[in-house]
Amino acid sequence: MTAQLARKPENTGVMEIIRCDSSAQAERETAATLRRYITRTAKPALGLATGRTMLPVYAWFREWYRDGELSFANSTSFNLDEYCGLASDDPSNFVSYMRRNLFNHVDMEEGRFHFPEQTDPEAFDARIGDSGGIGLQLLGIGRNGHIGFNEPGADRNSRTHVVTLTESTRNANAGDFPAGTPVPEQAVTMGIATILEAQRIVLLATGNGKADILKRAFHGPVSSDCPASYLQLHNHVTVICDGAAAAHLGEPS
Ligand code: F6R
């Protein structure tokens, strides 16, 4: 595992890139980073992500909770996004994903985890603000550079809002729905400004499918064409990746 610190010209902050020897090591390192934040903070406020990349991270949380090494009793969480138009108990929505993979298995009380709602997106930013803001935001990255569901073209100043998903995102997520069930066309997502207000951001990327977009996001220009590139404007980002995802990092753009 190697860590590299890059000082971005756009700001005075630090971006840390941690290249791990395997996806398993990257997943554990990500989980351990959140665990350190949770155990050292009186009232942790977590920003959480869904997607395939995060499944092993939540498996670590479940294991550490079972072993008595981690408690979520004092934590509050805010998930990045949710599909529009699905029933609240639809197994393909992100509430169900989080219950299945984390909340049903740990001491996170009902009422302490929050999801944006299409009926009142702005209320989500207010709720985050009322809690004192997100201390650590966990992110994955879409192959088209989306973070949350902020697709290419996303506005730097956007707050939680309803978005239309791109065809490529809907295709990428089709496997999370039963055969023949269409992926919703819309979703509600934290905006770029909402995400950038987190005190610290940890982005996990694994597999060679993320190699091109990681290079664009962190070695390319800050541009709405690649929403993840806005993370260069934040002053405390940690990118954790395996060798496959890091394959093009370090190459000139
Ligand atoms: C999920 C989310 C998305 C995913 C991204 C990567 O809450 O906000 O941005 O992180 O689509 O998904 P996977 O991990 O399935 O490749």
Tab-separated table of C-alpha atoms and ligand atoms in Angstrom:
chain	number	residue	atom	x	y	z
A	1	MET	CA	0.000	0.000	0.000
A	2	THR	CA	1.441	3.397	-0.917
A	3	ALA	CA	0.130	6.847	-0.057
A	4	GLN	CA	0.803	9.865	-2.189
A	5	LEU	CA	-0.026	13.437	-1.238
A	6	ALA	CA	-0.843	15.854	-4.007
A	7	ARG	CA	-1.290	19.556	-3.333
A	8	LYS	CA	-3.760	20.835	-5.873
A	9	PRO	CA	-3.056	24.198	-7.491
A	10	GLU	CA	-6.744	25.183	-7.154
A	11	ASN	CA	-6.604	25.313	-3.372
A	12	THR	CA	-4.382	24.902	-0.382
A	13	GLY	CA	-5.743	21.540	0.650
A	14	VAL	CA	-4.349	18.113	0.305
A	15	MET	CA	-5.517	15.205	-1.779
A	16	GLU	CA	-4.257	11.887	-0.588
A	17	ILE	CA	-4.209	8.928	-2.959
A	18	ILE	CA	-3.812	5.539	-1.299
A	19	ARG	CA	-2.980	2.750	-3.755
A	20	CYS	CA	-3.584	-0.678	-2.303
A	21	ASP	CA	-2.207	-4.010	-3.443
A	22	SER	CA	-5.651	-5.535	-3.901
A	23	SER	CA	-9.316	-4.582	-3.933
A	24	ALA	CA	-9.720	-6.416	-0.611
A	25	GLN	CA	-7.039	-4.224	0.961
A	26	ALA	CA	-8.636	-1.059	-0.468
A	27	GLU	CA	-12.044	-2.044	0.911
A	28	ARG	CA	-10.625	-2.796	4.363
A	29	GLU	CA	-8.629	0.428	4.389
A	30	THR	CA	-11.777	2.386	3.506
A	31	ALA	CA	-13.784	0.685	6.236
A	32	ALA	CA	-10.952	1.251	8.732
A	33	THR	CA	-10.785	4.958	7.827
A	34	LEU	CA	-14.482	5.351	8.608
A	35	ARG	CA	-14.087	3.286	11.761
A	36	ARG	CA	-11.313	5.596	13.005
A	37	TYR	CA	-13.563	8.594	12.359
A	38	ILE	CA	-16.521	6.978	14.154
A	39	THR	CA	-14.557	5.876	17.214
A	40	ARG	CA	-12.729	9.211	17.630
A	41	THR	CA	-15.798	11.425	17.207
A	42	ALA	CA	-18.416	12.119	19.875
A	43	LYS	CA	-21.283	12.483	17.406
A	44	PRO	CA	-20.223	11.072	14.037
A	45	ALA	CA	-22.188	12.339	11.033
A	46	LEU	CA	-21.612	10.013	8.114
A	47	GLY	CA	-22.410	10.519	4.457
A	48	LEU	CA	-22.991	7.053	3.002
A	49	ALA	CA	-23.017	5.585	-0.497
A	50	THR	CA	-24.546	2.493	-2.056
A	51	GLY	CA	-23.411	0.514	-5.128
A	52	ARG	CA	-21.445	-2.675	-5.592
A	53	THR	CA	-18.129	-1.095	-4.557
A	54	MET	CA	-19.380	-0.470	-1.018
A	55	LEU	CA	-20.694	-3.960	-0.265
A	56	PRO	CA	-17.387	-5.225	1.234
A	57	VAL	CA	-17.048	-2.022	3.301
A	58	TYR	CA	-20.409	-2.689	4.937
A	59	ALA	CA	-19.418	-6.345	5.437
A	60	TRP	CA	-16.452	-5.105	7.535
A	61	PHE	CA	-18.760	-2.889	9.586
A	62	ARG	CA	-21.068	-5.829	10.274
A	63	GLU	CA	-18.139	-8.004	11.315
A	64	TRP	CA	-16.592	-5.355	13.594
A	65	TYR	CA	-20.001	-4.697	15.168
A	66	ARG	CA	-20.515	-8.447	15.796
A	67	ASP	CA	-17.070	-8.604	17.395
A	68	GLY	CA	-17.868	-5.647	19.663
A	69	GLU	CA	-15.215	-3.464	18.008
A	70	LEU	CA	-17.474	-0.844	16.441
A	71	SER	CA	-20.711	0.822	17.487
A	72	PHE	CA	-22.978	3.105	15.500
A	73	ALA	CA	-25.044	4.080	18.547
A	74	ASN	CA	-23.882	7.712	18.436
A	75	SER	CA	-23.804	8.018	14.639
A	76	THR	CA	-26.194	9.778	12.317
A	77	SER	CA	-26.094	9.075	8.590
A	78	PHE	CA	-27.147	10.723	5.371
A	79	ASN	CA	-27.229	8.673	2.194
A	80	LEU	CA	-26.184	10.326	-1.021
A	81	ASP	CA	-29.106	9.419	-3.180
A	82	GLU	CA	-32.298	7.486	-3.817
A	83	TYR	CA	-34.329	6.497	-6.864
A	84	CYS	CA	-37.576	8.305	-7.571
A	85	GLY	CA	-40.860	6.481	-7.888
A	86	LEU	CA	-40.108	3.226	-6.050
A	87	ALA	CA	-42.226	2.015	-3.120
A	88	SER	CA	-40.549	2.557	0.257
A	89	ASP	CA	-40.116	-1.206	0.718
A	90	ASP	CA	-38.976	-1.923	-2.848
A	91	PRO	CA	-35.908	-4.198	-2.492
A	92	SER	CA	-34.136	-2.284	-5.283
A	93	ASN	CA	-34.254	1.089	-3.568
A	94	PHE	CA	-31.293	2.386	-1.574
A	95	VAL	CA	-33.116	2.342	1.771
A	96	SER	CA	-33.542	-1.425	1.321
A	97	TYR	CA	-29.893	-1.769	0.258
A	98	MET	CA	-28.734	0.013	3.401
A	99	ARG	CA	-31.065	-1.943	5.705
A	100	ARG	CA	-29.972	-5.237	4.114
A	101	ASN	CA	-26.264	-4.494	4.198
A	102	LEU	CA	-25.860	-2.392	7.332
A	103	PHE	CA	-28.704	-0.905	9.356
A	104	ASN	CA	-30.516	-4.205	10.124
A	105	HIS	CA	-27.299	-5.645	11.536
A	106	VAL	CA	-25.871	-2.871	13.723
A	107	ASP	CA	-26.968	-0.559	16.543
A	108	MET	CA	-28.082	2.273	14.277
A	109	GLU	CA	-31.509	3.313	15.505
A	110	GLU	CA	-34.443	4.048	13.240
A	111	GLY	CA	-34.619	7.814	12.794
A	112	ARG	CA	-30.832	8.281	12.781
A	113	PHE	CA	-30.368	7.404	9.115
A	114	HIS	CA	-31.684	9.735	6.454
A	115	PHE	CA	-32.311	9.602	2.724
A	116	PRO	CA	-33.138	12.437	0.339
A	117	GLU	CA	-36.771	12.515	-0.745
A	118	GLN	CA	-38.031	13.549	-4.140
A	119	THR	CA	-41.002	15.361	-2.587
A	120	ASP	CA	-38.804	17.786	-0.627
A	121	PRO	CA	-35.138	17.640	-1.708
A	122	GLU	CA	-34.180	20.932	-0.035
A	123	ALA	CA	-35.258	19.583	3.348
A	124	PHE	CA	-32.322	17.171	3.159
A	125	ASP	CA	-29.720	19.958	3.101
A	126	ALA	CA	-31.510	21.614	6.008
A	127	ARG	CA	-31.451	18.368	7.970
A	128	ILE	CA	-27.725	17.907	7.298
A	129	GLY	CA	-27.154	21.490	8.435
A	130	ASP	CA	-29.214	20.953	11.603
A	131	SER	CA	-27.027	17.975	12.505
A	132	GLY	CA	-23.917	20.150	12.293
A	133	GLY	CA	-22.860	18.969	8.808
A	134	ILE	CA	-21.338	15.765	7.497
A	135	GLY	CA	-18.026	14.879	9.123
A	136	LEU	CA	-17.013	12.152	6.697
A	137	GLN	CA	-18.571	11.526	3.292
A	138	LEU	CA	-18.033	8.131	1.659
A	139	LEU	CA	-18.174	8.161	-2.151
A	140	GLY	CA	-17.978	5.748	-5.039
A	141	ILE	CA	-17.555	6.920	-8.618
A	142	GLY	CA	-19.552	6.128	-11.739
A	143	ARG	CA	-17.743	5.231	-14.951
A	144	ASN	CA	-18.980	8.508	-16.422
A	145	GLY	CA	-17.583	10.451	-13.463
A	146	HIS	CA	-20.792	10.801	-11.478
A	147	ILE	CA	-20.650	11.177	-7.708
A	148	GLY	CA	-23.909	10.551	-5.940
A	149	PHE	CA	-26.164	10.776	-8.958
A	150	ASN	CA	-24.608	14.034	-10.171
A	151	GLU	CA	-24.245	13.159	-13.827
A	152	PRO	CA	-21.981	14.941	-16.369
A	153	GLY	CA	-23.100	18.558	-16.679
A	154	ALA	CA	-23.743	18.832	-12.923
A	155	ASP	CA	-23.526	22.318	-11.462
A	156	ARG	CA	-20.780	23.036	-8.921
A	157	ASN	CA	-23.317	24.949	-6.810
A	158	SER	CA	-26.077	22.344	-6.866
A	159	ARG	CA	-27.742	21.228	-3.665
A	160	THR	CA	-29.938	18.184	-3.117
A	161	HIS	CA	-32.173	17.922	-6.173
A	162	VAL	CA	-33.962	15.597	-8.583
A	163	VAL	CA	-31.924	14.450	-11.596
A	164	THR	CA	-32.567	12.516	-14.784
A	165	LEU	CA	-30.250	9.529	-14.955
A	166	THR	CA	-28.153	8.931	-18.055
A	167	GLU	CA	-28.652	5.823	-20.149
A	168	SER	CA	-25.172	4.591	-19.145
A	169	THR	CA	-25.961	4.889	-15.409
A	170	ARG	CA	-29.310	3.132	-15.830
A	171	ASN	CA	-27.589	0.339	-17.773
A	172	ALA	CA	-24.830	0.050	-15.145
A	173	ASN	CA	-27.463	-0.354	-12.393
A	174	ALA	CA	-29.862	-2.631	-14.299
A	175	GLY	CA	-28.477	-5.664	-12.449
A	176	ASP	CA	-29.926	-4.320	-9.188
A	177	PHE	CA	-33.450	-4.732	-10.572
A	178	PRO	CA	-35.384	-7.901	-11.417
A	179	ALA	CA	-35.176	-8.896	-15.099
A	180	GLY	CA	-37.665	-6.868	-17.125
A	181	THR	CA	-38.053	-4.151	-14.470
A	182	PRO	CA	-36.820	-0.827	-15.825
A	183	VAL	CA	-34.358	1.248	-13.803
A	184	PRO	CA	-36.122	4.478	-12.756
A	185	GLU	CA	-35.397	7.430	-15.019
A	186	GLN	CA	-35.033	9.857	-12.148
A	187	ALA	CA	-33.340	9.982	-8.791
A	188	VAL	CA	-32.808	12.483	-5.995
A	189	THR	CA	-29.204	13.195	-5.043
A	190	MET	CA	-27.124	15.384	-2.791
A	191	GLY	CA	-25.762	18.160	-5.005
A	192	ILE	CA	-22.107	18.895	-5.658
A	193	ALA	CA	-22.145	21.791	-3.168
A	194	THR	CA	-23.746	19.536	-0.551
A	195	ILE	CA	-21.016	16.932	-1.042
A	196	LEU	CA	-18.196	19.489	-0.990
A	197	GLU	CA	-19.426	20.825	2.371
A	198	ALA	CA	-18.470	17.575	4.120
A	199	GLN	CA	-15.420	18.072	6.326
A	200	ARG	CA	-13.663	15.065	4.860
A	201	ILE	CA	-14.336	12.936	1.760
A	202	VAL	CA	-13.195	9.346	1.204
A	203	LEU	CA	-13.666	7.945	-2.309
A	204	LEU	CA	-13.248	4.223	-2.935
A	205	ALA	CA	-12.671	2.927	-6.468
A	206	THR	CA	-11.805	-0.652	-7.354
A	207	GLY	CA	-11.380	-2.555	-10.614
A	208	ASN	CA	-10.105	-1.617	-14.051
A	209	GLY	CA	-13.526	-0.302	-15.052
A	210	LYS	CA	-12.751	2.781	-12.946
A	211	ALA	CA	-9.183	3.396	-14.208
A	212	ASP	CA	-9.979	5.867	-17.003
A	213	ILE	CA	-12.402	7.927	-14.965
A	214	LEU	CA	-10.075	8.155	-11.950
A	215	LYS	CA	-7.423	9.667	-14.168
A	216	ARG	CA	-9.902	12.165	-15.626
A	217	ALA	CA	-11.266	13.040	-12.183
A	218	PHE	CA	-7.973	13.639	-10.403
A	219	HIS	CA	-5.435	14.439	-13.135
A	220	GLY	CA	-7.740	16.208	-15.571
A	221	PRO	CA	-9.253	19.696	-15.436
A	222	VAL	CA	-12.025	20.567	-12.983
A	223	SER	CA	-15.033	20.384	-15.247
A	224	SER	CA	-18.752	19.627	-15.130
A	225	ASP	CA	-18.028	17.009	-17.831
A	226	CYS	CA	-16.580	14.884	-15.034
A	227	PRO	CA	-18.428	15.764	-11.804
A	228	ALA	CA	-15.911	13.859	-9.660
A	229	SER	CA	-13.261	16.379	-10.755
A	230	TYR	CA	-15.009	18.927	-8.495
A	231	LEU	CA	-13.448	16.982	-5.616
A	232	GLN	CA	-10.168	18.697	-6.536
A	233	LEU	CA	-11.740	21.824	-5.015
A	234	HIS	CA	-12.113	20.190	-1.597
A	235	ASN	CA	-9.373	20.500	0.987
A	236	HIS	CA	-9.442	17.007	2.494
A	237	VAL	CA	-10.065	14.195	0.025
A	238	THR	CA	-8.689	10.686	0.357
A	239	VAL	CA	-8.908	8.459	-2.729
A	240	ILE	CA	-8.463	4.787	-1.909
A	241	CYS	CA	-8.029	2.434	-4.861
A	242	ASP	CA	-6.598	-0.879	-5.929
A	243	GLY	CA	-3.897	-1.262	-8.567
A	244	ALA	CA	-6.423	-1.870	-11.334
A	245	ALA	CA	-8.328	1.365	-10.686
A	246	ALA	CA	-5.053	3.269	-10.193
A	247	ALA	CA	-3.589	1.983	-13.465
A	248	HIS	CA	-3.631	5.384	-15.187
A	249	LEU	CA	-3.054	7.609	-12.147
A	250	GLY	CA	0.310	9.238	-12.338
A	251	GLU	CA	0.234	9.357	-16.128
A	252	PRO	CA	0.089	12.831	-17.592
A	253	SER	CA	-3.387	13.838	-18.847
B	1	F6R	C1	-24.390	5.269	-4.909
B	1	F6R	C2	-23.820	6.370	-5.668
B	1	F6R	C3	-23.106	6.157	-6.951
B	1	F6R	C4	-22.145	4.973	-6.960
B	1	F6R	C5	-21.538	4.794	-8.356
B	1	F6R	C6	-20.622	3.597	-8.413
B	1	F6R	O1	-25.037	5.754	-3.739
B	1	F6R	O2	-23.969	7.455	-5.245
B	1	F6R	O3	-22.414	7.343	-7.282
B	1	F6R	O4	-21.142	5.183	-6.016
B	1	F6R	O5	-22.560	4.644	-9.292
B	1	F6R	O6	-21.381	2.441	-8.299
B	1	F6R	P1	-20.697	0.994	-8.206
B	1	F6R	O7	-20.024	0.950	-6.894
B	1	F6R	O8	-21.852	0.036	-8.280
B	1	F6R	O9	-19.766	0.903	-9.347
